[in-house]
Every structure is written in structure tokens, then in C-alpha cells.
Amino acid sequence: MKIDKNKTYTVTQIATIAGVSKASVSRWLSDRHVSPDHTKGKAKYFNATYVKQYLEAHKASSNKTSKTPTAIELLQEQVSQLTAENKRLVARIEKQDQQIKEKDQQISNWTSQSAVISKLANDSHNMTVKLLENSNTSAESNDEKVSSTVETDNQANENAEKPRSNWFQRIFGK
């Protein structure tokens, strides 16, 4: 669209010419403290020089930005992102595999230690059983000795005098 130098334009017309939103044009005008040439009702009209300045500024800023990427470039970027993600996941899996190997080693160590402990407990049990058997045989021989000692004590007690009565029985005679 051709811009007439003698004509004035509204914000809406400038936005249409530049192919941007009204808010972008209004923001640009207010940032530069541009006041309208005149107003009709609520419509503000700006000189054509401001339109040219906005178009130049807008074209310059759009030239500074990179061109829109093609589908191939987008796909290549996506592939590189997925490759990086794949590398991170592989590293994570390798780390977890190493942790699992360490845990398996700990479990095998505990298993071997528990086998040793089980053997020690079994040996202890066997020794206790042997000690009990030995003590039972010696207890039987001790029982024979004790029973003969008890019989002699009983005979000695029968021969001994009667026990004395307690103080209550001595005083009250009961």
C-alpha cells in the first residue's frame, strides 16, 4: 500500500499497513511519546512520517530476527534434542545398572555371612546338646551321691532332739 505524505492515518490503518496488531502500533507510538496531529471523535490521526518511521523500524527489527526455519531445520533440531535426551537416559540407565550391581554384591556378601552365622549357630547347638548329655550323666551320679547323703542326714535328724518351741509357745504354753 502506498503512503501519501499529506494524508493522516489512524492506529488501525497503520497496523493494517504494517501487518501487525493495533496494540503493537499503540505501544510504539506511546514509547516515543508521539502525539496525534488531530482527533476526530475518539480516533487519533497521525502524520504519514510516523507511518514511514514505524515501517522502517518494524522492517529493521524483523530483519534482525532470524528467518523462519524450514521443516528440515525443525526436524534436525528435534533430532538433536532427542539425541541429547537419549544420551542422558543411557547415562542414567548405566548409573542405575551400576547401583544394581553394587546391591547384588552386598546381597551376596550378606548371604555368605548368613551361611557362616548359620554354621556357627548349628555348631553352638551341637556343643550345647553334648554338654547337656554330659551334665545329665554326671547329674545321675551326683543324684546317687545326694540320695545317700540325704538318707544319712535323715537318720541323723531322727536321732537329734526335738526343736525348741518358739517364744509364744513358751510364754503361753500352747
PDB file of C-alpha atoms in Angstrom, residues 37-168:
ATOM      1  CA  ASP A  37      -1.830  15.547  14.625  1.00  0.00           C
ATOM      2  CA  HIS A  38      -5.537  15.782  15.249  1.00  0.00           C
ATOM      3  CA  THR A  39      -8.500  13.791  16.554  1.00  0.00           C
ATOM      4  CA  LYS A  40     -11.998  13.208  15.261  1.00  0.00           C
ATOM      5  CA  GLY A  41     -14.209  11.840  17.990  1.00  0.00           C
ATOM      6  CA  LYS A  42     -12.161   9.117  19.633  1.00  0.00           C
ATOM      7  CA  ALA A  43      -9.995   8.492  16.580  1.00  0.00           C
ATOM      8  CA  LYS A  44      -6.436   9.806  16.699  1.00  0.00           C
ATOM      9  CA  TYR A  45      -4.799  10.697  13.392  1.00  0.00           C
ATOM     10  CA  PHE A  46      -1.020  10.602  12.904  1.00  0.00           C
ATOM     11  CA  ASN A  47       1.125  12.131  10.181  1.00  0.00           C
ATOM     12  CA  ALA A  48       2.423   9.883   7.380  1.00  0.00           C
ATOM     13  CA  THR A  49       6.034  10.388   8.547  1.00  0.00           C
ATOM     14  CA  TYR A  50       5.241   8.367  11.674  1.00  0.00           C
ATOM     15  CA  VAL A  51       3.858   5.599   9.497  1.00  0.00           C
ATOM     16  CA  LYS A  52       7.100   5.517   7.467  1.00  0.00           C
ATOM     17  CA  GLN A  53       9.197   5.555  10.653  1.00  0.00           C
ATOM     18  CA  TYR A  54       7.188   2.668  12.110  1.00  0.00           C
ATOM     19  CA  LEU A  55       7.531   0.621   8.910  1.00  0.00           C
ATOM     20  CA  GLU A  56      11.293   1.225   8.806  1.00  0.00           C
ATOM     21  CA  ALA A  57      11.682   0.322  12.487  1.00  0.00           C
ATOM     22  CA  HIS A  58       9.479  -2.725  12.088  1.00  0.00           C
ATOM     23  CA  LYS A  59      11.315  -3.929   8.964  1.00  0.00           C
ATOM     24  CA  ALA A  60      14.681  -3.372  10.662  1.00  0.00           C
ATOM     25  CA  SER A  61      13.638  -5.358  13.719  1.00  0.00           C
ATOM     26  CA  SER A  62      12.197  -8.129  11.565  1.00  0.00           C
ATOM     27  CA  ASN A  63      15.459  -8.235   9.560  1.00  0.00           C
ATOM     28  CA  LYS A  64      17.401  -8.619  12.806  1.00  0.00           C
ATOM     29  CA  THR A  65      15.433 -11.673  13.777  1.00  0.00           C
ATOM     30  CA  SER A  66      16.314 -14.923  12.127  1.00  0.00           C
ATOM     31  CA  LYS A  67      14.324 -16.172   9.235  1.00  0.00           C
ATOM     32  CA  THR A  68      11.647 -18.737   9.934  1.00  0.00           C
ATOM     33  CA  PRO A  69      13.177 -22.201   9.982  1.00  0.00           C
ATOM     34  CA  THR A  70      12.248 -24.709   7.332  1.00  0.00           C
ATOM     35  CA  ALA A  71      10.660 -28.053   8.103  1.00  0.00           C
ATOM     36  CA  ILE A  72      14.009 -29.802   7.624  1.00  0.00           C
ATOM     37  CA  GLU A  73      15.714 -27.447  10.075  1.00  0.00           C
ATOM     38  CA  LEU A  74      12.935 -28.006  12.597  1.00  0.00           C
ATOM     39  CA  LEU A  75      13.250 -31.765  12.228  1.00  0.00           C
ATOM     40  CA  GLN A  76      17.046 -31.595  12.545  1.00  0.00           C
ATOM     41  CA  GLU A  77      16.694 -29.569  15.743  1.00  0.00           C
ATOM     42  CA  GLN A  78      14.186 -32.084  17.071  1.00  0.00           C
ATOM     43  CA  VAL A  79      16.527 -34.972  16.214  1.00  0.00           C
ATOM     44  CA  SER A  80      19.420 -33.271  18.031  1.00  0.00           C
ATOM     45  CA  GLN A  81      17.221 -32.700  21.093  1.00  0.00           C
ATOM     46  CA  LEU A  82      16.077 -36.322  21.076  1.00  0.00           C
ATOM     47  CA  THR A  83      19.672 -37.499  20.673  1.00  0.00           C
ATOM     48  CA  ALA A  84      20.726 -35.434  23.677  1.00  0.00           C
ATOM     49  CA  GLU A  85      17.802 -36.822  25.682  1.00  0.00           C
ATOM     50  CA  ASN A  86      18.736 -40.341  24.611  1.00  0.00           C
ATOM     51  CA  LYS A  87      22.323 -39.811  25.817  1.00  0.00           C
ATOM     52  CA  ARG A  88      21.050 -38.553  29.184  1.00  0.00           C
ATOM     53  CA  LEU A  89      18.773 -41.570  29.541  1.00  0.00           C
ATOM     54  CA  VAL A  90      21.540 -44.019  28.588  1.00  0.00           C
ATOM     55  CA  ALA A  91      23.840 -42.444  31.179  1.00  0.00           C
ATOM     56  CA  ARG A  92      21.064 -42.678  33.771  1.00  0.00           C
ATOM     57  CA  ILE A  93      20.445 -46.346  32.939  1.00  0.00           C
ATOM     58  CA  GLU A  94      24.162 -47.117  33.202  1.00  0.00           C
ATOM     59  CA  LYS A  95      24.296 -45.428  36.588  1.00  0.00           C
ATOM     60  CA  GLN A  96      21.288 -47.412  37.806  1.00  0.00           C
ATOM     61  CA  ASP A  97      22.820 -50.647  36.458  1.00  0.00           C
ATOM     62  CA  GLN A  98      25.965 -49.913  38.450  1.00  0.00           C
ATOM     63  CA  GLN A  99      23.857 -49.319  41.568  1.00  0.00           C
ATOM     64  CA  ILE A 100      22.049 -52.626  40.992  1.00  0.00           C
ATOM     65  CA  LYS A 101      25.392 -54.449  40.644  1.00  0.00           C
ATOM     66  CA  GLU A 102      26.563 -52.929  43.928  1.00  0.00           C
ATOM     67  CA  LYS A 103      23.338 -54.000  45.656  1.00  0.00           C
ATOM     68  CA  ASP A 104      23.698 -57.533  44.231  1.00  0.00           C
ATOM     69  CA  GLN A 105      27.253 -57.673  45.596  1.00  0.00           C
ATOM     70  CA  GLN A 106      26.007 -56.577  49.027  1.00  0.00           C
ATOM     71  CA  ILE A 107      23.296 -59.235  48.950  1.00  0.00           C
ATOM     72  CA  SER A 108      25.790 -61.959  48.019  1.00  0.00           C
ATOM     73  CA  ASN A 109      28.075 -60.796  50.852  1.00  0.00           C
ATOM     74  CA  TRP A 110      25.178 -60.921  53.287  1.00  0.00           C
ATOM     75  CA  THR A 111      24.219 -64.380  52.025  1.00  0.00           C
ATOM     76  CA  SER A 112      27.726 -65.729  52.590  1.00  0.00           C
ATOM     77  CA  GLN A 113      27.864 -64.083  56.022  1.00  0.00           C
ATOM     78  CA  SER A 114      24.495 -65.550  56.953  1.00  0.00           C
ATOM     79  CA  ALA A 115      25.746 -69.022  55.913  1.00  0.00           C
ATOM     80  CA  VAL A 116      28.738 -68.615  58.239  1.00  0.00           C
ATOM     81  CA  ILE A 117      26.478 -67.413  61.053  1.00  0.00           C
ATOM     82  CA  SER A 118      24.137 -70.341  60.462  1.00  0.00           C
ATOM     83  CA  LYS A 119      27.046 -72.778  60.661  1.00  0.00           C
ATOM     84  CA  LEU A 120      28.240 -71.178  63.898  1.00  0.00           C
ATOM     85  CA  ALA A 121      24.746 -71.385  65.371  1.00  0.00           C
ATOM     86  CA  ASN A 122      24.500 -75.060  64.378  1.00  0.00           C
ATOM     87  CA  ASP A 123      27.905 -75.814  65.941  1.00  0.00           C
ATOM     88  CA  SER A 124      26.856 -73.974  69.099  1.00  0.00           C
ATOM     89  CA  HIS A 125      23.668 -76.012  69.257  1.00  0.00           C
ATOM     90  CA  ASN A 126      25.593 -79.274  68.840  1.00  0.00           C
ATOM     91  CA  MET A 127      28.016 -78.313  71.608  1.00  0.00           C
ATOM     92  CA  THR A 128      25.137 -77.413  73.921  1.00  0.00           C
ATOM     93  CA  VAL A 129      23.498 -80.785  73.282  1.00  0.00           C
ATOM     94  CA  LYS A 130      26.786 -82.578  74.108  1.00  0.00           C
ATOM     95  CA  LEU A 131      27.210 -80.527  77.283  1.00  0.00           C
ATOM     96  CA  LEU A 132      23.662 -81.344  78.363  1.00  0.00           C
ATOM     97  CA  GLU A 133      24.255 -85.042  77.757  1.00  0.00           C
ATOM     98  CA  ASN A 134      27.472 -84.916  79.807  1.00  0.00           C
ATOM     99  CA  SER A 135      25.782 -82.983  82.605  1.00  0.00           C
ATOM    100  CA  ASN A 136      22.876 -85.462  82.665  1.00  0.00           C
ATOM    101  CA  THR A 137      25.236 -88.412  83.137  1.00  0.00           C
ATOM    102  CA  SER A 138      27.166 -86.577  85.849  1.00  0.00           C
ATOM    103  CA  ALA A 139      23.881 -85.448  87.443  1.00  0.00           C
ATOM    104  CA  GLU A 140      22.751 -89.065  87.690  1.00  0.00           C
ATOM    105  CA  SER A 141      25.924 -89.998  89.546  1.00  0.00           C
ATOM    106  CA  ASN A 142      25.525 -86.891  91.726  1.00  0.00           C
ATOM    107  CA  ASP A 143      21.895 -87.876  92.406  1.00  0.00           C
ATOM    108  CA  GLU A 144      23.072 -91.223  93.744  1.00  0.00           C
ATOM    109  CA  LYS A 145      25.570 -89.457  95.990  1.00  0.00           C
ATOM    110  CA  VAL A 146      22.999 -86.918  97.104  1.00  0.00           C
ATOM    111  CA  SER A 147      20.370 -89.559  97.831  1.00  0.00           C
ATOM    112  CA  SER A 148      22.793 -91.466 100.053  1.00  0.00           C
ATOM    113  CA  THR A 149      23.744 -88.217 101.789  1.00  0.00           C
ATOM    114  CA  VAL A 150      20.081 -87.354 102.315  1.00  0.00           C
ATOM    115  CA  GLU A 151      19.399 -90.752 103.885  1.00  0.00           C
ATOM    116  CA  THR A 152      22.236 -90.307 106.349  1.00  0.00           C
ATOM    117  CA  ASP A 153      21.020 -86.795 107.155  1.00  0.00           C
ATOM    118  CA  ASN A 154      17.518 -88.082 107.783  1.00  0.00           C
ATOM    119  CA  GLN A 155      18.822 -90.693 110.155  1.00  0.00           C
ATOM    120  CA  ALA A 156      20.872 -88.065 111.954  1.00  0.00           C
ATOM    121  CA  ASN A 157      17.850 -85.771 112.270  1.00  0.00           C
ATOM    122  CA  GLU A 158      15.720 -88.515 113.765  1.00  0.00           C
ATOM    123  CA  ASN A 159      18.368 -89.103 116.346  1.00  0.00           C
ATOM    124  CA  ALA A 160      18.637 -85.390 117.128  1.00  0.00           C
ATOM    125  CA  GLU A 161      16.444 -83.785 119.815  1.00  0.00           C
ATOM    126  CA  LYS A 162      13.187 -82.052 119.043  1.00  0.00           C
ATOM    127  CA  PRO A 163      13.408 -78.439 118.014  1.00  0.00           C
ATOM    128  CA  ARG A 164      12.657 -75.848 120.636  1.00  0.00           C
ATOM    129  CA  SER A 165       9.301 -74.171 120.653  1.00  0.00           C
ATOM    130  CA  ASN A 166       9.006 -70.545 119.722  1.00  0.00           C
ATOM    131  CA  TRP A 167       8.698 -67.689 122.278  1.00  0.00           C
ATOM    132  CA  PHE A 168       4.900 -67.545 122.039  1.00  0.00           C
TER     133      PHE A 168
END
